Amino acid sequence: MLPVVLEGEPKPPRPKRRLLRLLRLFVVLVLLGGAGVMGAWMRLDPVGLREKAVAAVWHQTGRVLKVGAVQVHLLPYPSVSVRDLALSDMPGGARPEMLTATELDARLALLPLLRHEIRLEDVRLTHPDLLMERMADGRANWQMQPPAESDSPPGGVSFPSTPWRVRIGSVRVRDADLRWDDRRAHASGAVTLDSLDLSGLTGAKPAIEMQGHRQGDSSAIVSVSGQVGQLFAAERSAWPVRLQASLRIEGRDAGSATLDGTLSDPMRLRGYDVAVHLAIGRLADLNRLFVHAGLPDVHDIDLTARVVDLGSDTAPMPGLRQVRLRTGAIGSVPVVRGLVLDRLAVDAPTPADHVAIETAGHYAGQPFALHGTLGTPAETLAAARSVLGSAMPLDLVVDVAGGSLRLGGTVGGGQSALDGHLTAGRLSLPGNLVLDHLTADAHLAVRGGSDIRLTDLRLDSAQMTLDGDLSFLRQGGTNGVPLLNGRLHASRLDVDTVRAAAPAAEPSGDGGAPSAVREGAADDAPLPFERLRQMDGDLDLTADRMRLYDEDYHAAEAHLVLRGGHLTIDPLHADGVGRSLDAVLSVDASGAVPRLSADVRTLVLPADWLAQAFDLTPMLRGSLQLVGSVQTQGNDRAALRDNLGGHLGLSMVRGQIDGNTLGRLLGPDASAATRGTSVALRCLGVHMTLGDGRAALDTIGLQTFRLAMTGHGTIGLAQQDLDLHLMPQLLIGGSGASMPIVVAGTIRAPQPRPEAAGPGHRFMLTIGPSAAMGDPCPDALKAAREEQPGPAPDAAPKAKAPKVMNILRGLGLFR
């Protein structure tokens, strides 16, 4: 059948003719491509390429690119090599170039040259040195601004009529030095980048692989990988950020971190909104990276947070939208000495939630636990950043040693207000003081950080019931020193039970000697009188009922006034049964030489307290009544002792005296009456006149139930040398014996011996009824109290007269 061809229809092409057309098209494309390649190759003049690159970098960044020798290679693939590369720093930078490198090698794409674009792939930098710096005003050298169109590249480089661009697809860096100096954040450092690989730089999400170490410490290695936004975008745009980092120290995993979020202004590192997760085995390991950070020893840190930029256009301000923190042991807290935490937990699930905190640990050896809430994340960060310059709510509970303290209110912002509630089964205070079954409430107000007021104080314990108010002005006293004012009123006060039971002093052995006062070097050490010039004060202390050293008092009051280094306690008064406390004390440290004075009508102090104050082995136990008037001056113990003047009486009834110490003072003949470490004391009365470095004792009277003694003498205040003339009387039943003795030596080593006080300077021993020897207590107490009232001693014991042999045995004459 013959084919039918309709008129007006095109004839189908023949196969050979179709193949011929394809071959012609291929030849045309090859010729055009070859012509393009040859055209691009014609542009690869090294000098021209260098000028184009310099001009392109100038056009894009406003920075000067210095390029040494340039070589262009066609085989095995088009490439370019550059020697001595340098990119200039910003005006006012720390050095002329922010980036230098000895060599750059890269593959060169030819066809983009036809579009006036220099595109480099697989860029390899040899020994680059990069400085990243930010000024205090926020200018940073990575912030690059294109120049004005009228500006031309420096150095005589011609600016082509058609602008060129430089684009880099990927970068590989080995053995690079990176330094940074952030003057705004006060941070600087230097690291060595062992490797840095940047890929996909022309895309929207370049990839980063990096590994490096701090210069000088190659065993602490940091690795970073992830993606950021387009580095060389023509217009600024937000970056997606997804980075992972890890730290290895001495071959072990020390920590890891991830960041995932966005950065709206990457050139200024502003506008961040990122989720952060940190896992660090030991925070102190980071000191290997940040050698001046002084990071504390915190273990097992696990932190998840969302960090956002809440600052204005000019002032950055990091904020928290979410936080979850868990730690293990915290070895030491820098701001609180002696604080050790076993764990710490911090939570704020949303920006509106208050930050919950929970921890436990030890403070000064005492275990405690704390829990409660702070402000919202924004409030807490703002308060911490401003050092409580902004307000923050607070509600915390501290449990410690069987008690708890709750604080609630607001802190910071120039006006803090807190309500406190304290409970404790037993609270130990400085100075060996304790309070049992304690409850206390108070309101604390702080204005401007300098006006602190404690009001509505209510305290109740087994030892006292107290109320009052206190105020503290940081710049309110003489010459701007702090000023403490207030009143404290006790409806009941038991001083005896407030003082915790002190450990009993070890008794001295029969052959031992009591310790002396401090050595001369300690006596010459200046006393801290300057502390009286560091604060002023005015305190009123009152007590309706007071128990002091086993005696009851009422209407007790003390008014303390401290002004310009001059402390006065006037009055110091309390009414008791049989005697009243009444004294005026003054310490004037306003001048170069402090002056001390005391006018004591009656003052009661514990004997062991006085022994401790003068560094003497406790010889007496009980309440000592002091009466007299003394004055002295000086800056140290030695001067105060040498300048001591006035008169003073010491008395005690129903106390105790160390028998071994008394025995060394009186000699072996008195051993029958002084044997034992504690001897009941019926009375003691001593009166003295002070002056010229000595204490002249005009009255000495003492009686136990086996010994009575009277006498007089002197004691050197500095060397404690003794010149005592004593008449001890051994009481044996209704009879006794006496022999005068003289005591020389020192308090440390007394030297008693019989004194020739009889007619013709003969030694005298008197044996007879004890009643004939008289009771030394009335006269001794009257002289020691300077006729002030005081408690009476117990009645003298009555006993039958013993046999003569018992008397002689008591004297030690027979065994």
Coordinates of C-alpha atoms in Angstrom, one line a residue, residues 31-311:
L31 CA 32.5 25.5 20.9
L32 CA 30.5 27.9 23.1
G33 CA 31.7 26.1 26.3
G34 CA 35.3 26.1 25.0
A35 CA 35.0 29.7 24.1
G36 CA 33.6 30.4 27.7
V37 CA 36.4 28.4 29.3
M38 CA 38.9 30.1 27.1
G39 CA 37.3 33.5 28.0
A40 CA 37.5 32.6 31.7
W41 CA 41.0 31.4 31.3
M42 CA 41.9 34.6 29.6
R43 CA 40.8 36.3 32.8
L44 CA 43.2 34.3 35.0
D45 CA 46.1 36.7 34.7
P46 CA 47.6 36.4 38.2
V47 CA 48.2 40.1 38.6
G48 CA 44.7 40.9 37.4
L49 CA 43.2 38.2 39.5
R50 CA 44.9 39.6 42.6
E51 CA 43.6 43.1 41.9
K52 CA 40.1 41.7 41.3
A53 CA 40.2 39.8 44.6
V54 CA 41.5 42.8 46.6
A55 CA 38.8 45.0 45.0
A56 CA 36.1 42.4 45.6
V57 CA 37.0 42.0 49.3
W58 CA 37.1 45.8 49.7
H59 CA 33.7 46.1 48.0
Q60 CA 32.2 43.5 50.2
T61 CA 33.8 44.2 53.6
G62 CA 35.5 47.6 53.6
R63 CA 38.8 45.8 54.6
V64 CA 42.1 45.7 52.8
L65 CA 43.3 42.3 51.6
K66 CA 47.0 42.0 51.2
V67 CA 48.1 39.3 48.8
G68 CA 51.6 38.2 47.9
A69 CA 52.6 36.0 45.0
V70 CA 49.6 34.5 43.1
Q71 CA 49.9 31.4 41.0
V72 CA 47.1 30.0 38.7
H73 CA 47.1 26.3 37.6
L74 CA 44.9 24.7 35.0
L75 CA 45.9 21.1 35.5
P76 CA 45.0 18.7 37.0
Y77 CA 42.1 21.1 37.8
P78 CA 41.9 24.9 37.8
S79 CA 43.4 26.1 41.1
V80 CA 45.0 29.1 42.6
S81 CA 47.8 29.5 45.2
V82 CA 48.4 32.6 47.2
R83 CA 51.4 33.5 49.4
D84 CA 51.4 35.8 52.4
L85 CA 47.7 36.6 52.9
A86 CA 46.6 39.3 55.3
L87 CA 43.2 40.9 56.0
S88 CA 43.3 44.3 57.8
D89 CA 41.7 44.9 61.2
M90 CA 39.1 47.5 62.1
P91 CA 40.2 51.1 62.8
G92 CA 41.6 51.3 66.3
G93 CA 42.2 47.5 66.5
A94 CA 45.0 46.0 68.5
R95 CA 47.1 45.1 65.5
P96 CA 47.2 46.0 61.8
E97 CA 45.8 42.7 60.5
M98 CA 43.0 40.6 62.1
L99 CA 43.9 37.6 59.9
T100 CA 47.3 36.4 58.5
A101 CA 48.3 33.2 56.7
T102 CA 51.5 32.0 55.1
E103 CA 49.7 30.3 52.2
L104 CA 46.3 29.7 50.7
D105 CA 45.4 27.0 48.2
A106 CA 42.0 26.5 46.6
R107 CA 40.2 25.1 43.6
L108 CA 38.9 27.7 41.2
A109 CA 35.6 27.6 39.4
L110 CA 36.1 29.0 35.8
L111 CA 32.6 29.7 34.6
P112 CA 31.7 32.0 37.5
L113 CA 34.5 34.2 36.3
L114 CA 32.3 35.2 33.4
R115 CA 29.8 36.6 36.0
H116 CA 32.6 38.6 37.7
E117 CA 32.7 36.2 40.6
I118 CA 35.7 34.5 42.1
R119 CA 34.4 31.2 43.6
L120 CA 36.9 29.2 45.6
E121 CA 36.3 25.6 46.8
D122 CA 38.3 23.5 49.2
V123 CA 40.2 26.4 50.5
R124 CA 43.3 25.3 52.6
L125 CA 45.0 27.8 54.9
T126 CA 48.5 27.2 56.2
H127 CA 49.3 28.5 59.7
P128 CA 46.5 31.2 59.9
D129 CA 46.6 33.6 62.8
L130 CA 43.2 35.2 63.6
L131 CA 42.4 37.9 66.2
M132 CA 38.8 38.4 67.3
E133 CA 38.3 41.5 69.4
R134 CA 35.4 43.6 70.7
M135 CA 35.8 47.1 72.1
A136 CA 34.2 48.3 75.3
D137 CA 31.7 50.4 73.2
G138 CA 30.6 47.2 71.4
R139 CA 32.5 47.6 68.1
A140 CA 33.9 44.2 67.0
N141 CA 36.4 43.4 64.2
W142 CA 34.1 40.7 62.7
Q143 CA 31.5 43.4 62.0
M144 CA 32.3 44.4 58.4
Q145 CA 30.7 47.3 56.5
P146 CA 30.9 47.8 52.7
P147 CA 32.4 51.1 51.8
A148 CA 30.6 53.9 50.1
E149 CA 30.4 53.7 46.3
S150 CA 32.6 56.7 45.9
D151 CA 35.4 55.1 47.9
S152 CA 38.2 53.3 46.0
P153 CA 40.4 50.5 47.2
P154 CA 43.7 51.6 48.9
G155 CA 47.1 50.9 47.6
G156 CA 46.6 52.1 44.1
V157 CA 44.4 49.0 43.1
S158 CA 42.1 50.0 40.2
F159 CA 38.4 49.5 40.9
P160 CA 36.8 47.7 38.0
S161 CA 33.7 49.2 36.4
T162 CA 31.8 46.0 37.1
P163 CA 32.1 44.9 40.8
W164 CA 33.6 41.5 41.4
R165 CA 32.6 39.2 44.2
V166 CA 34.6 36.6 46.2
R167 CA 32.7 33.5 47.2
I168 CA 34.1 30.6 49.2
G169 CA 32.4 27.2 49.2
S170 CA 34.5 25.3 51.8
V171 CA 37.5 25.8 54.0
R172 CA 40.0 23.5 55.7
V173 CA 42.4 24.8 58.3
R174 CA 45.1 23.1 60.2
D175 CA 47.3 24.3 63.0
A176 CA 45.7 27.8 63.4
D177 CA 46.2 30.3 66.2
L178 CA 43.0 32.0 67.4
R179 CA 43.1 34.8 69.9
W180 CA 40.2 36.8 71.3
D181 CA 39.9 40.0 73.4
D182 CA 36.4 40.9 74.5
R183 CA 36.8 44.2 76.5
R184 CA 33.0 44.5 77.0
A185 CA 32.8 41.0 78.6
H186 CA 36.3 41.3 80.2
A187 CA 37.3 38.0 78.6
S188 CA 40.4 37.1 76.6
G189 CA 42.4 34.0 75.7
A190 CA 44.2 32.1 73.0
V191 CA 43.7 28.6 71.5
T192 CA 45.3 26.5 68.9
L193 CA 42.9 25.1 66.3
D194 CA 44.2 21.7 65.4
S195 CA 41.6 21.4 62.7
L196 CA 38.8 23.5 61.3
D197 CA 36.5 22.3 58.4
L198 CA 33.8 24.6 57.1
S199 CA 31.6 23.3 54.3
G200 CA 28.5 24.5 52.4
L201 CA 29.6 28.1 52.9
T202 CA 27.5 29.3 49.9
G203 CA 24.4 27.6 51.2
A204 CA 22.0 28.5 53.9
K205 CA 23.4 26.2 56.6
P206 CA 27.1 25.9 56.6
A207 CA 28.6 23.0 58.5
I208 CA 31.4 23.3 61.1
E209 CA 33.8 20.7 62.4
M210 CA 36.5 21.9 64.8
Q211 CA 39.0 20.6 67.3
G212 CA 41.4 22.7 69.3
H213 CA 43.2 23.3 72.7
R214 CA 44.3 26.1 74.8
Q215 CA 47.8 27.3 73.9
G216 CA 50.2 25.6 76.3
D217 CA 47.9 22.8 77.3
S218 CA 47.5 20.2 74.5
S219 CA 45.9 17.6 76.8
A220 CA 42.6 19.5 77.2
I221 CA 40.9 19.2 73.8
V222 CA 37.6 20.8 72.7
S223 CA 35.7 19.5 69.8
V224 CA 32.8 21.4 68.1
S225 CA 30.5 20.4 65.3
G226 CA 27.2 21.5 63.9
Q227 CA 25.6 24.1 61.6
V228 CA 25.1 27.9 61.6
G229 CA 23.6 30.4 59.3
Q230 CA 25.0 31.7 56.0
L231 CA 28.4 33.3 56.7
F232 CA 28.7 35.4 53.6
A233 CA 25.2 36.5 52.9
A234 CA 24.7 39.7 50.9
E235 CA 22.1 40.8 53.4
R236 CA 22.1 40.3 57.1
S237 CA 19.6 37.6 58.1
A238 CA 18.9 35.4 61.1
W239 CA 21.0 32.3 61.7
P240 CA 19.8 28.9 62.7
V241 CA 22.3 27.6 65.2
R242 CA 22.8 23.9 66.1
L243 CA 26.1 23.1 67.7
Q244 CA 27.5 20.3 69.8
A245 CA 30.7 20.6 71.8
S246 CA 32.7 18.1 74.0
L247 CA 35.7 18.4 76.3
R248 CA 38.3 15.7 76.8
I249 CA 41.0 16.0 79.5
E250 CA 43.9 13.6 79.7
G251 CA 42.0 11.3 77.4
R252 CA 38.8 11.1 79.5
D253 CA 35.4 12.7 78.7
A254 CA 35.0 15.8 80.9
G255 CA 31.9 17.4 79.6
S256 CA 29.6 18.2 76.7
A257 CA 27.3 21.0 75.5
T258 CA 24.6 21.6 72.9
L259 CA 23.1 24.8 71.5
D260 CA 20.0 24.7 69.4
G261 CA 18.1 27.9 68.3
T262 CA 18.4 31.1 66.4
L263 CA 20.6 34.2 66.3
S264 CA 18.9 37.2 64.7
D265 CA 21.9 39.5 64.6
P266 CA 24.9 37.2 64.2
M267 CA 27.4 40.0 63.4
R268 CA 26.8 41.5 66.9
L269 CA 26.1 38.2 68.6
R270 CA 22.7 39.6 69.5
G271 CA 19.1 38.4 69.3
Y272 CA 19.9 34.9 70.5
D273 CA 17.2 32.5 71.5
V274 CA 18.8 29.1 72.1
A275 CA 18.2 25.9 74.1
V276 CA 21.3 25.0 76.0
H277 CA 22.2 21.7 77.6
L278 CA 25.4 21.2 79.6
A279 CA 26.7 18.1 81.2
I280 CA 30.0 18.5 83.1
G281 CA 31.5 15.9 85.4
R282 CA 33.6 18.4 87.4
L283 CA 33.4 22.2 86.9
A284 CA 37.0 22.8 88.1
D285 CA 38.1 20.9 84.9
L286 CA 37.2 24.0 83.0
N287 CA 40.0 25.9 84.7
R288 CA 42.2 24.1 82.2
L289 CA 40.5 26.2 79.5
F290 CA 39.8 29.4 81.5
V291 CA 42.9 29.6 83.7
H292 CA 41.9 32.8 85.5
A293 CA 38.3 31.9 86.1
G294 CA 38.8 30.2 89.5
L295 CA 35.8 28.0 89.1
P296 CA 34.7 26.1 92.2
D297 CA 34.8 22.4 92.6
V298 CA 31.3 21.4 91.5
H299 CA 30.6 17.8 90.5
D300 CA 28.0 16.2 88.2
I301 CA 26.5 19.3 86.6
D302 CA 23.4 18.8 84.4
L303 CA 21.9 22.0 83.1
T304 CA 19.1 22.6 80.7
A305 CA 18.1 26.1 79.9
R306 CA 16.6 28.4 77.3
V307 CA 18.6 31.6 77.0
V308 CA 17.3 34.7 75.2
D309 CA 18.5 38.2 74.5
L310 CA 16.2 40.6 76.4
G311 CA 18.4 43.6 76.0

